[in-house]
Every structure is written in C-alpha cells, then in structure tokens.
C-alpha cells in the first residue's frame, strides 16, 4: 500500500497545524504511523490521496449512517447553497427540524440548535446549573462529552488516547465542581450524592459509552440513575451525541426505556455538517435565553445549509425505521463472525455490540467500565489496526473508540471485513 502522498501532506501539515490535524485522534498517535489524507468517499468506501480505497468503519465518527455522498442529502445541501450560506436570522427549516427532533426523541419538548456536540454539552450543563441553582455535576469516568473545560477530567476518546485525562489549562476551580464515578456503579453515585447533598445540579452520562470503546449498561443501571436523580432533584442529562438517531430513532433512551430530563445531540443530527443540539423538558429549556436568564448564543447556529442536511437525514431515518433493523442484522453478522474467529484462534478478547456500534477489546477482562477498558493491549491493537489498513479496512485509529456501521455496508463488505480481521489478528499476535 503506497501512502507517500499522505506522508508528504502530514509532514507539510505539521508546519501550519498543531500536530498536523484539526482533531487529535486523527493523528494516529495511539496506533503509530502516518494518518491517511482522504480525498473522497462514496457509500461504504473512503479513498485516500494515493487512490487507495478502504471499506471504512468510522463514518465520520457516526454521522455517515446512510453512507458517504448520500444523494438526498447532497441534493438538499446543493439547493440550500443557492439561497446564500447564512442569514443570521430565523428560518422556517429551523422549526421543521426542531419539531422533528421533538417527535423522534419524545423526552425533548424544546430544543436549541448549536454547532457541535461540545457546545451542546457545555450549554446543557450551564442550563442545568441555572435551573437548579447548584454548581456541581457528576460525570462518569471514561465518558467523553467534548472538550469543554469541566468535562476534560477522566474523559474518554482522544483524551484517553493522548494520555492526558486532565488537560493543562483546566483550572482546579473548574475541576472541583466535576464529581467522578465509574460507569455501571450505582453505589458510587449514591455515595457522591450523599457527600454533596443538595449541591449536585446534574448527572451527565453517555447512556451507552462509545468513547472508551463500546460499553453496555448493566441491567437496571440507567433506571437506577433516573430514580436517584428524581429523589435528589438532579437533572439527568443523556449525552446522545453518538447514540442519538443511531441506536434507534429515539436513541439509547428509547432502547433502554429510560427518560432523561435533558438530551444532548450531535454527529448524525447534521448529516455530516457541523451541528449539535440540546433539549429537554419544557420547564428546564424555558431557562434558555431569550426565554429565560441562562445565556447561550451562536452566530451560525441553525445555519441554513447545515439544517438542510440535518433535516434530510432525520426525515429519512424517521420515514425508514427499517434502517435500524437492517443495521442491527449487519452488526449481528459482523459480531458473530468476529466471535467465531476469536474462538478459532483461542483469543480471549471481548466483543461488544449494540445495533450498529461494535468494538473488540484486546483484553480477557469483561469490560464494564473505564478501568476494565484500560486493561486492553493497545500495542497489539495498533498492529491490528495497521494490518486492517493493509487489508483494505479503515477502522477508528484507537482502541478506545467504537466502530460505526452504515447502511451502505453490504453483506459482501462484511465478509471482506471478517477476512481482514482473521488475517490481521494473526499479524497482531505473531
Ligand atoms: C463526539 C462527542 C461529543 C463532542 O462532539 P463534537 O461535535 O466533537 O464537539 C460529545 N459527546 C459525545 C458522547 C460524543 O461522542
């Protein structure tokens, strides 16, 4: 596989961009080697600057659930572009997408559009604090909620990959209001709540964490959080930036039947454009300016081109619920195939699957939280990752990421992925 053009571009990028990339995980730090520079993508494939073609399981970290260059979304964007790229004034499409989000995610009664998942979570915490008049919030170790200061404490994803769970630049004053508990541990939450009685504004969680690899909630865990938050007057925030519109129309909250007070959204909601949103109960969202006193704004929020892409995406998913059954079947096929390969090779690795999110943990431990996830052999994962690339499959370049499937992935693609996994596990373990 020739990647000389990517190597040259990465070297050039170092001069003008910190680390050569605009988001850390893209730099391949945790798997080694040089990131591939991508020049195009279609359906289930991405093509790099050397014209190598890969079946890919990143899908822009989720948004490309319908595959790349979806004709409906492309057409909607092209039409919107003709009417100017931005107005800084309200548009009818913003009402359409707000109504659709409220329909698809029934716990959301009102919703505010922003430009990224990071903005959504930062704003949601501010609103929860304004609403409760309390300062502290509980965060789960290994969950990633974007790069807002108060979340960069035991954060997953790029933050873990880079080995800087506590980023310089985050003040002690900020960190002291972030309380930490392990995932899947109800007692730890009870303890924090008792120790900080009447001071906790919110509990924010990825209901199904995809940023420490993919971890599944234990039976009753999310329900217990709901019960505790109700009892203590704590705002329960589900960060569904990753799981929203992916695990089901209504996200993880629909799958597990647990209703949060607030939800944060991103990724799929923009159809590939930079969009985020936060919403929830009317009485909480009424605190947001200009309806209420909690300030939050955005010059490009609700951007007409981004709304055209997002609305087309959400309408499609809303009208085609079979997407989720199809994705679940493909996920099952991939996971089952991987398990058979692991059995045949007598490798004790863990495979986690939920719908179209899937992950192999290179460890013999069952992974129920961040500490378990950190028992993985990341060096072996790095070798596996590069062997997969050599075999034409582009995975997320970190052990601490979920793989994302799209409907563009065919049965034949899955067979090819399984063949590549079979070979690459041998390379990783030789
Ligand atoms: C990706 C992600 C974010 C951050 O979204 P950005 O658009 O990258 O700012 C927040 N929360 C979760 C759960 C995510 O997966």
Coordinates of C-alpha atoms and ligand atoms in Angstrom, one line a residue:
X1 CA 0.0 0.0 0.0
X2 CA 1.6 3.2 -1.2
X3 CA 0.9 6.2 1.1
X4 CA 3.6 8.5 0.0
X5 CA 1.2 11.4 -0.7
X6 CA -0.3 11.2 2.8
X7 CA 3.2 11.1 4.3
X8 CA 4.2 14.2 2.4
X9 CA 0.9 16.0 3.4
X10 CA 1.2 15.1 7.0
X11 CA 4.8 16.4 7.1
X12 CA 3.6 19.7 5.4
X13 CA 0.7 20.0 7.8
X14 CA 3.0 20.0 10.8
X15 CA 4.2 23.4 9.8
X16 CA 0.8 25.2 9.9
X17 CA -1.5 23.0 12.0
X18 CA -0.7 21.8 15.6
X19 CA 0.2 18.1 15.2
X20 CA -0.8 18.3 11.6
X21 CA -4.5 17.7 12.3
X22 CA -7.6 19.6 13.4
X23 CA -8.8 17.0 15.9
X24 CA -6.2 14.8 17.9
X25 CA -7.4 11.3 17.3
X26 CA -6.9 11.7 13.5
X27 CA -3.1 11.9 14.0
X28 CA -2.8 8.1 14.6
X29 CA -0.8 8.7 17.8
X30 CA -2.1 5.7 19.6
X31 CA -1.7 3.3 16.7
X32 CA 1.5 4.8 15.3
X33 CA 2.3 5.6 11.7
X34 CA 1.0 8.3 9.4
X35 CA -2.6 9.4 9.1
X36 CA -4.1 8.9 5.7
X37 CA -5.3 12.1 3.9
X38 CA -8.7 11.5 2.4
X39 CA -9.7 13.0 -0.9
X40 CA -13.2 11.5 -1.3
X41 CA -15.7 8.9 -0.2
X42 CA -18.7 7.1 -1.5
X43 CA -21.1 4.7 0.1
X44 CA -19.1 2.4 2.4
X45 CA -15.7 3.5 1.0
X46 CA -13.1 6.2 1.6
X47 CA -10.4 7.0 -0.9
X48 CA -7.0 8.4 0.2
X49 CA -4.7 10.7 -1.7
X50 CA -2.9 7.7 -3.2
X51 CA -6.2 6.4 -4.6
X52 CA -6.2 3.5 -2.1
X53 CA -9.8 2.5 -1.4
X54 CA -10.9 1.3 2.0
X55 CA -14.1 -0.1 3.4
X56 CA -14.4 2.1 6.4
X57 CA -16.0 1.8 9.9
X58 CA -15.5 5.4 11.1
X59 CA -18.2 7.0 9.1
X60 CA -17.1 10.4 10.2
X61 CA -17.4 9.1 13.8
X62 CA -21.1 8.4 13.2
X63 CA -22.8 11.0 11.0
X64 CA -22.5 8.9 7.8
X65 CA -25.1 6.4 8.9
X66 CA -26.5 6.4 5.4
X67 CA -23.1 6.0 3.8
X68 CA -21.0 8.7 2.1
X69 CA -22.3 11.1 -0.5
X70 CA -25.9 10.2 0.1
X71 CA -27.7 11.6 -3.0
X72 CA -30.7 13.0 -1.0
X73 CA -28.5 14.9 1.5
X74 CA -26.2 16.1 -1.2
X75 CA -29.2 17.5 -3.2
X76 CA -30.7 19.2 -0.2
X77 CA -27.4 20.9 0.5
X78 CA -26.9 22.0 -3.1
X79 CA -30.4 23.5 -3.1
X80 CA -29.8 25.4 0.2
X81 CA -26.4 26.7 -1.0
X82 CA -28.1 28.6 -3.8
X83 CA -30.1 30.7 -1.3
X84 CA -26.9 32.1 0.4
X85 CA -24.9 30.3 3.1
X86 CA -26.1 32.1 6.1
X87 CA -28.5 34.8 7.2
X88 CA -28.1 35.3 11.0
X89 CA -31.9 35.5 11.1
X90 CA -34.5 32.8 11.8
X91 CA -35.7 30.4 9.0
X92 CA -38.7 28.0 8.7
X93 CA -36.4 25.0 8.4
X94 CA -35.3 25.5 12.0
X95 CA -38.8 25.0 13.1
X96 CA -39.1 21.9 10.9
X97 CA -36.0 20.3 12.4
X98 CA -37.0 21.3 16.0
X99 CA -40.4 19.7 15.6
X100 CA -38.9 16.6 14.0
X101 CA -36.4 16.2 16.9
X102 CA -39.2 16.5 19.5
X103 CA -41.2 13.9 17.6
X104 CA -38.3 11.4 17.3
X105 CA -37.0 11.9 20.8
X106 CA -40.1 12.4 22.9
X107 CA -38.3 13.4 26.1
X108 CA -37.3 16.6 24.2
X109 CA -40.1 19.1 24.4
X110 CA -37.9 22.1 23.3
X111 CA -34.6 22.1 21.6
X112 CA -31.8 24.6 20.8
X113 CA -29.5 24.1 17.8
X114 CA -25.8 24.7 18.2
X115 CA -22.7 23.9 16.0
X116 CA -21.1 20.9 17.7
X117 CA -21.5 18.3 20.4
X118 CA -19.1 20.2 22.6
X119 CA -21.3 23.2 22.5
X120 CA -24.4 21.1 23.3
X121 CA -22.9 19.5 26.4
X122 CA -21.4 22.8 27.7
X123 CA -24.7 24.6 27.3
X124 CA -26.7 21.8 28.8
X125 CA -24.6 21.8 32.0
X126 CA -25.0 25.6 32.2
X127 CA -28.7 25.4 31.9
X128 CA -28.9 22.6 34.5
X129 CA -26.9 24.8 36.9
X130 CA -29.1 27.8 36.2
X131 CA -32.2 25.8 36.6
X132 CA -31.2 24.1 39.9
X133 CA -29.1 26.9 41.3
X134 CA -26.4 24.3 42.1
X135 CA -22.8 24.2 40.9
X136 CA -21.5 20.6 40.9
X137 CA -22.2 17.9 38.5
X138 CA -21.4 14.2 38.2
X139 CA -19.5 12.8 35.3
X140 CA -18.8 9.2 34.5
X141 CA -15.1 8.1 34.1
X142 CA -14.3 7.3 30.5
X143 CA -17.3 9.1 29.1
X144 CA -16.4 11.9 26.6
X145 CA -18.6 15.0 26.4
X146 CA -16.5 17.1 24.1
X147 CA -13.7 19.4 25.0
X148 CA -15.4 21.8 27.4
X149 CA -13.2 22.6 30.4
X150 CA -15.3 20.9 33.0
X151 CA -15.5 17.7 31.1
X152 CA -11.8 17.2 30.5
X153 CA -11.5 15.2 33.6
X154 CA -11.2 11.4 33.2
X155 CA -12.5 11.9 29.6
X156 CA -12.6 9.1 27.1
X157 CA -11.8 9.1 23.4
X158 CA -9.0 11.3 22.1
X159 CA -8.2 12.4 25.7
X160 CA -7.5 8.8 26.8
X161 CA -5.7 8.1 23.6
X162 CA -3.4 11.0 24.1
X163 CA -2.8 10.1 27.8
X164 CA -3.9 13.5 29.0
X165 CA -7.0 12.8 31.0
X166 CA -6.5 16.0 32.9
X167 CA -5.6 18.7 30.3
X168 CA -3.3 21.6 31.3
X169 CA -5.4 24.8 31.0
X170 CA -8.3 23.4 33.0
X171 CA -8.2 25.1 36.4
X172 CA -8.5 23.5 39.7
X173 CA -11.5 25.7 40.4
X174 CA -13.3 24.2 37.4
X175 CA -12.2 20.6 38.2
X176 CA -13.5 20.8 41.8
X177 CA -17.1 21.0 40.6
X178 CA -16.8 17.9 38.4
X179 CA -17.5 14.8 40.5
X180 CA -16.4 11.4 39.1
X181 CA -18.0 8.0 39.3
X182 CA -17.2 4.7 37.4
X183 CA -19.7 3.5 34.8
X184 CA -22.1 0.8 35.8
X185 CA -21.6 1.6 39.5
X186 CA -24.8 2.8 41.3
X187 CA -23.3 2.8 44.8
X188 CA -20.6 5.2 43.7
X189 CA -23.3 7.6 42.6
X190 CA -25.2 7.2 45.9
X191 CA -22.0 8.0 47.8
X192 CA -21.3 11.2 45.8
X193 CA -24.9 12.3 46.1
X194 CA -24.8 11.8 49.9
X195 CA -21.4 13.6 50.3
X196 CA -22.6 16.5 48.2
X197 CA -26.2 16.7 49.4
X198 CA -28.2 19.4 47.7
X199 CA -25.2 20.6 45.7
X200 CA -25.4 18.5 42.5
X201 CA -27.0 20.2 39.6
X202 CA -26.7 17.4 37.0
X203 CA -25.6 13.9 36.2
X204 CA -24.3 13.7 32.7
X205 CA -23.7 10.3 31.0
X206 CA -23.3 8.6 27.7
X207 CA -26.1 6.1 28.3
X208 CA -24.1 3.7 26.1
X209 CA -20.5 4.9 26.2
X210 CA -18.8 4.7 22.9
X211 CA -15.7 6.8 23.8
X212 CA -13.9 4.2 26.0
X213 CA -14.5 1.6 23.3
X214 CA -18.1 0.4 23.4
X215 CA -19.5 -0.4 26.9
X216 CA -23.0 -1.7 27.5
X217 CA -25.1 -0.7 30.6
X218 CA -25.8 -3.4 33.1
X219 CA -29.4 -4.4 33.7
X220 CA -31.2 -1.6 35.6
X221 CA -28.2 0.8 35.8
X222 CA -29.7 3.6 33.8
X223 CA -33.1 3.1 35.6
X224 CA -31.3 3.5 38.9
X225 CA -29.7 6.8 37.9
X226 CA -33.2 8.0 37.0
X227 CA -34.5 7.1 40.4
X228 CA -31.6 8.8 42.2
X229 CA -31.9 11.9 40.1
X230 CA -35.7 12.1 40.8
X231 CA -35.2 11.7 44.5
X232 CA -32.4 14.3 44.7
X233 CA -33.7 16.9 42.3
X234 CA -30.7 16.3 40.0
X235 CA -31.1 17.0 36.2
X236 CA -30.3 13.7 34.4
X237 CA -28.6 14.5 31.1
X238 CA -28.1 11.8 28.5
X239 CA -25.3 12.7 26.1
X240 CA -26.6 11.1 23.0
X241 CA -24.2 12.9 20.6
X242 CA -23.1 9.5 19.4
X243 CA -26.1 7.2 20.2
X244 CA -28.8 9.7 19.1
X245 CA -30.5 8.6 15.9
X246 CA -28.0 5.7 15.7
X247 CA -29.2 3.1 18.2
X248 CA -32.8 3.9 17.4
X249 CA -34.8 6.9 16.2
X250 CA -35.1 8.0 19.8
X251 CA -31.5 7.0 20.7
X252 CA -30.4 4.9 23.7
X253 CA -33.2 6.3 25.8
X254 CA -35.7 4.6 23.5
X255 CA -33.7 1.3 23.5
X256 CA -33.5 1.2 27.4
X257 CA -36.8 2.9 28.2
X258 CA -35.3 5.5 30.5
X259 CA -36.3 9.1 30.1
X260 CA -33.7 11.8 30.8
X261 CA -34.5 15.4 31.7
X262 CA -32.2 16.7 29.1
X263 CA -30.5 15.3 26.0
X264 CA -27.5 16.4 24.0
X265 CA -27.2 15.6 20.3
X266 CA -24.6 15.9 17.5
X267 CA -23.0 13.9 14.8
X268 CA -25.9 12.3 12.9
X269 CA -28.1 15.3 13.5
X270 CA -26.1 17.3 11.0
X271 CA -26.0 14.7 8.3
X272 CA -22.2 15.4 8.1
X273 CA -22.4 19.2 8.6
X274 CA -21.2 20.7 11.9
X275 CA -24.4 20.6 14.1
X276 CA -25.3 19.9 17.7
X277 CA -28.4 20.4 19.8
X278 CA -29.6 20.2 23.4
X279 CA -33.1 19.9 24.6
X280 CA -35.4 18.5 27.2
X281 CA -38.2 19.3 29.4
X282 CA -40.1 22.5 28.7
X283 CA -39.7 23.9 32.2
X284 CA -35.9 23.4 32.0
X285 CA -35.5 24.7 28.4
X286 CA -37.5 27.8 29.3
X287 CA -34.4 28.9 31.3
X288 CA -32.5 29.4 28.0
X289 CA -32.2 33.0 26.6
X290 CA -34.1 34.8 25.3
X291 CA -37.0 32.8 27.0
X292 CA -35.0 32.8 30.3
X293 CA -31.9 34.0 32.1
X294 CA -29.3 31.4 31.0
X295 CA -27.3 32.9 28.2
X296 CA -26.4 30.8 25.2
X297 CA -26.0 32.0 21.6
X298 CA -24.4 31.3 18.2
X299 CA -23.8 33.4 15.1
X300 CA -24.0 30.4 12.8
X301 CA -26.4 28.3 14.9
X302 CA -29.3 26.9 12.9
X303 CA -27.2 27.6 9.7
X304 CA -29.5 27.0 6.7
X305 CA -27.1 24.7 4.8
X306 CA -26.5 22.6 8.0
X307 CA -30.2 22.5 8.7
X308 CA -31.0 21.3 5.1
X309 CA -28.5 18.4 5.6
X310 CA -29.7 17.5 9.1
X311 CA -33.4 17.8 8.2
X312 CA -33.0 15.5 5.2
X313 CA -31.1 13.0 7.3
X314 CA -33.6 13.0 10.2
X315 CA -36.6 12.8 7.8
X316 CA -35.1 9.8 6.1
X317 CA -34.4 8.0 9.4
X318 CA -37.9 8.9 10.7
X319 CA -39.5 7.6 7.5
X320 CA -37.4 4.5 7.2
X321 CA -37.3 2.7 10.6
X322 CA -36.2 -0.4 8.7
X323 CA -32.7 1.2 8.6
X324 CA -32.3 0.2 12.3
X325 CA -33.3 -3.4 11.8
X326 CA -31.0 -3.7 8.8
X327 CA -28.1 -2.2 10.7
X328 CA -28.8 -4.4 13.7
X329 CA -28.7 -7.5 11.4
X330 CA -25.4 -6.4 9.9
X331 CA -24.0 -5.7 13.3
X332 CA -25.0 -9.1 14.5
X333 CA -23.4 -10.7 11.4
X334 CA -20.2 -8.9 12.0
X335 CA -20.1 -9.5 15.8
X336 CA -20.9 -13.2 15.3
X337 CA -18.2 -13.6 12.7
X338 CA -15.6 -11.9 14.9
X339 CA -16.5 -14.2 17.8
X340 CA -16.1 -17.3 15.6
X341 CA -12.7 -16.0 14.5
X342 CA -11.6 -15.3 18.1
X343 CA -12.8 -18.8 19.2
X344 CA -10.9 -20.5 16.4
X345 CA -7.8 -18.6 17.4
X346 CA -8.4 -19.1 21.1
X347 CA -8.1 -15.4 21.7
X348 CA -9.9 -14.2 24.9
X349 CA -10.8 -10.8 23.5
X350 CA -14.2 -9.1 24.2
X351 CA -16.6 -8.2 21.5
X352 CA -19.3 -5.6 22.4
X353 CA -22.2 -4.8 20.1
X354 CA -25.3 -2.7 20.2
X355 CA -27.1 -2.1 17.0
X356 CA -24.6 -0.6 14.5
X357 CA -21.9 0.2 17.2
X358 CA -19.3 -2.5 17.7
X359 CA -15.9 -2.9 19.3
X360 CA -13.2 -5.5 20.0
X361 CA -11.4 -5.0 23.3
X362 CA -8.0 -6.7 23.3
X363 CA -8.3 -8.0 26.8
X364 CA -9.5 -11.1 28.6
X365 CA -11.4 -9.0 31.2
X366 CA -15.1 -8.3 30.7
X367 CA -15.4 -4.6 30.1
X368 CA -18.0 -2.8 32.3
X369 CA -16.2 0.5 32.9
X370 CA -13.2 2.6 32.1
X371 CA -10.8 0.7 34.4
X372 CA -11.7 -2.5 32.7
X373 CA -11.2 -0.9 29.3
X374 CA -7.7 0.2 30.3
X375 CA -6.7 -3.4 30.7
X376 CA -6.6 -3.7 26.9
X377 CA -3.4 -4.4 25.0
X378 CA -3.2 -1.1 23.0
X379 CA 0.1 -2.1 21.3
X380 CA -1.5 -5.2 19.8
X381 CA -4.4 -3.1 18.8
X382 CA -2.0 -0.7 16.9
X383 CA -0.6 -3.7 15.0
X384 CA -4.0 -5.0 14.2
X385 CA -5.2 -1.5 13.0
X386 CA -2.3 -1.3 10.5
X387 CA -2.8 -4.8 9.3
X388 CA -6.5 -4.0 8.7
X389 CA -5.5 -1.0 6.6
X390 CA -3.2 -3.2 4.6
X391 CA -6.2 -5.5 4.0
X392 CA -8.3 -2.6 2.9
X393 CA -10.3 -1.8 6.0
X394 CA -10.2 1.5 7.8
X395 CA -11.0 1.3 11.5
X396 CA -11.1 4.1 14.1
X397 CA -7.4 4.6 14.9
X398 CA -7.7 3.9 18.6
X399 CA -8.7 1.1 21.0
X400 CA -10.9 3.5 22.8
X401 CA -13.4 4.1 20.0
X402 CA -16.5 2.3 18.8
X403 CA -16.7 1.2 15.2
X404 CA -19.7 2.7 13.3
X405 CA -21.5 0.9 10.6
X406 CA -23.5 2.5 7.8
X407 CA -26.4 1.1 5.7
X408 CA -24.1 1.3 2.7
X409 CA -22.1 -1.6 4.0
X410 CA -23.1 -4.7 2.1
X411 CA -23.0 -8.4 3.2
X412 CA -20.0 -8.8 0.9
X413 CA -18.3 -5.9 2.6
X414 CA -18.9 -7.6 6.0
X415 CA -17.4 -10.8 4.6
X416 CA -14.3 -8.8 3.5
X417 CA -14.0 -7.2 6.9
X418 CA -14.1 -10.6 8.6
X419 CA -11.4 -11.9 6.3
X420 CA -9.3 -8.9 7.1
X421 CA -9.9 -9.4 10.8
X422 CA -8.9 -13.0 10.6
X423 CA -5.6 -12.1 8.9
X424 CA -4.9 -9.0 11.0
X425 CA -5.4 -10.8 14.3
X426 CA -2.6 -13.1 13.2
X427 CA -0.3 -10.2 12.4
X428 CA -1.1 -8.6 15.8
X429 CA -0.4 -11.8 17.7
X430 CA 2.7 -13.1 15.9
Ligands
LIG1 C1 -18.4 13.4 19.7 C2 -18.9 13.5 21.1 C3 -19.0 14.8 21.7 C4 -18.4 16.0 21.1 O1 -19.0 16.4 19.9 P1 -18.1 17.4 19.0 O2 -19.0 17.6 17.8 O3 -16.9 16.6 18.6 O4 -17.8 18.6 19.7 C5 -19.7 14.9 22.9 N1 -20.3 13.8 23.4 C6 -20.2 12.5 22.9 C7 -20.9 11.4 23.5 C8 -19.5 12.4 21.7 O5 -19.4 11.2 21.2

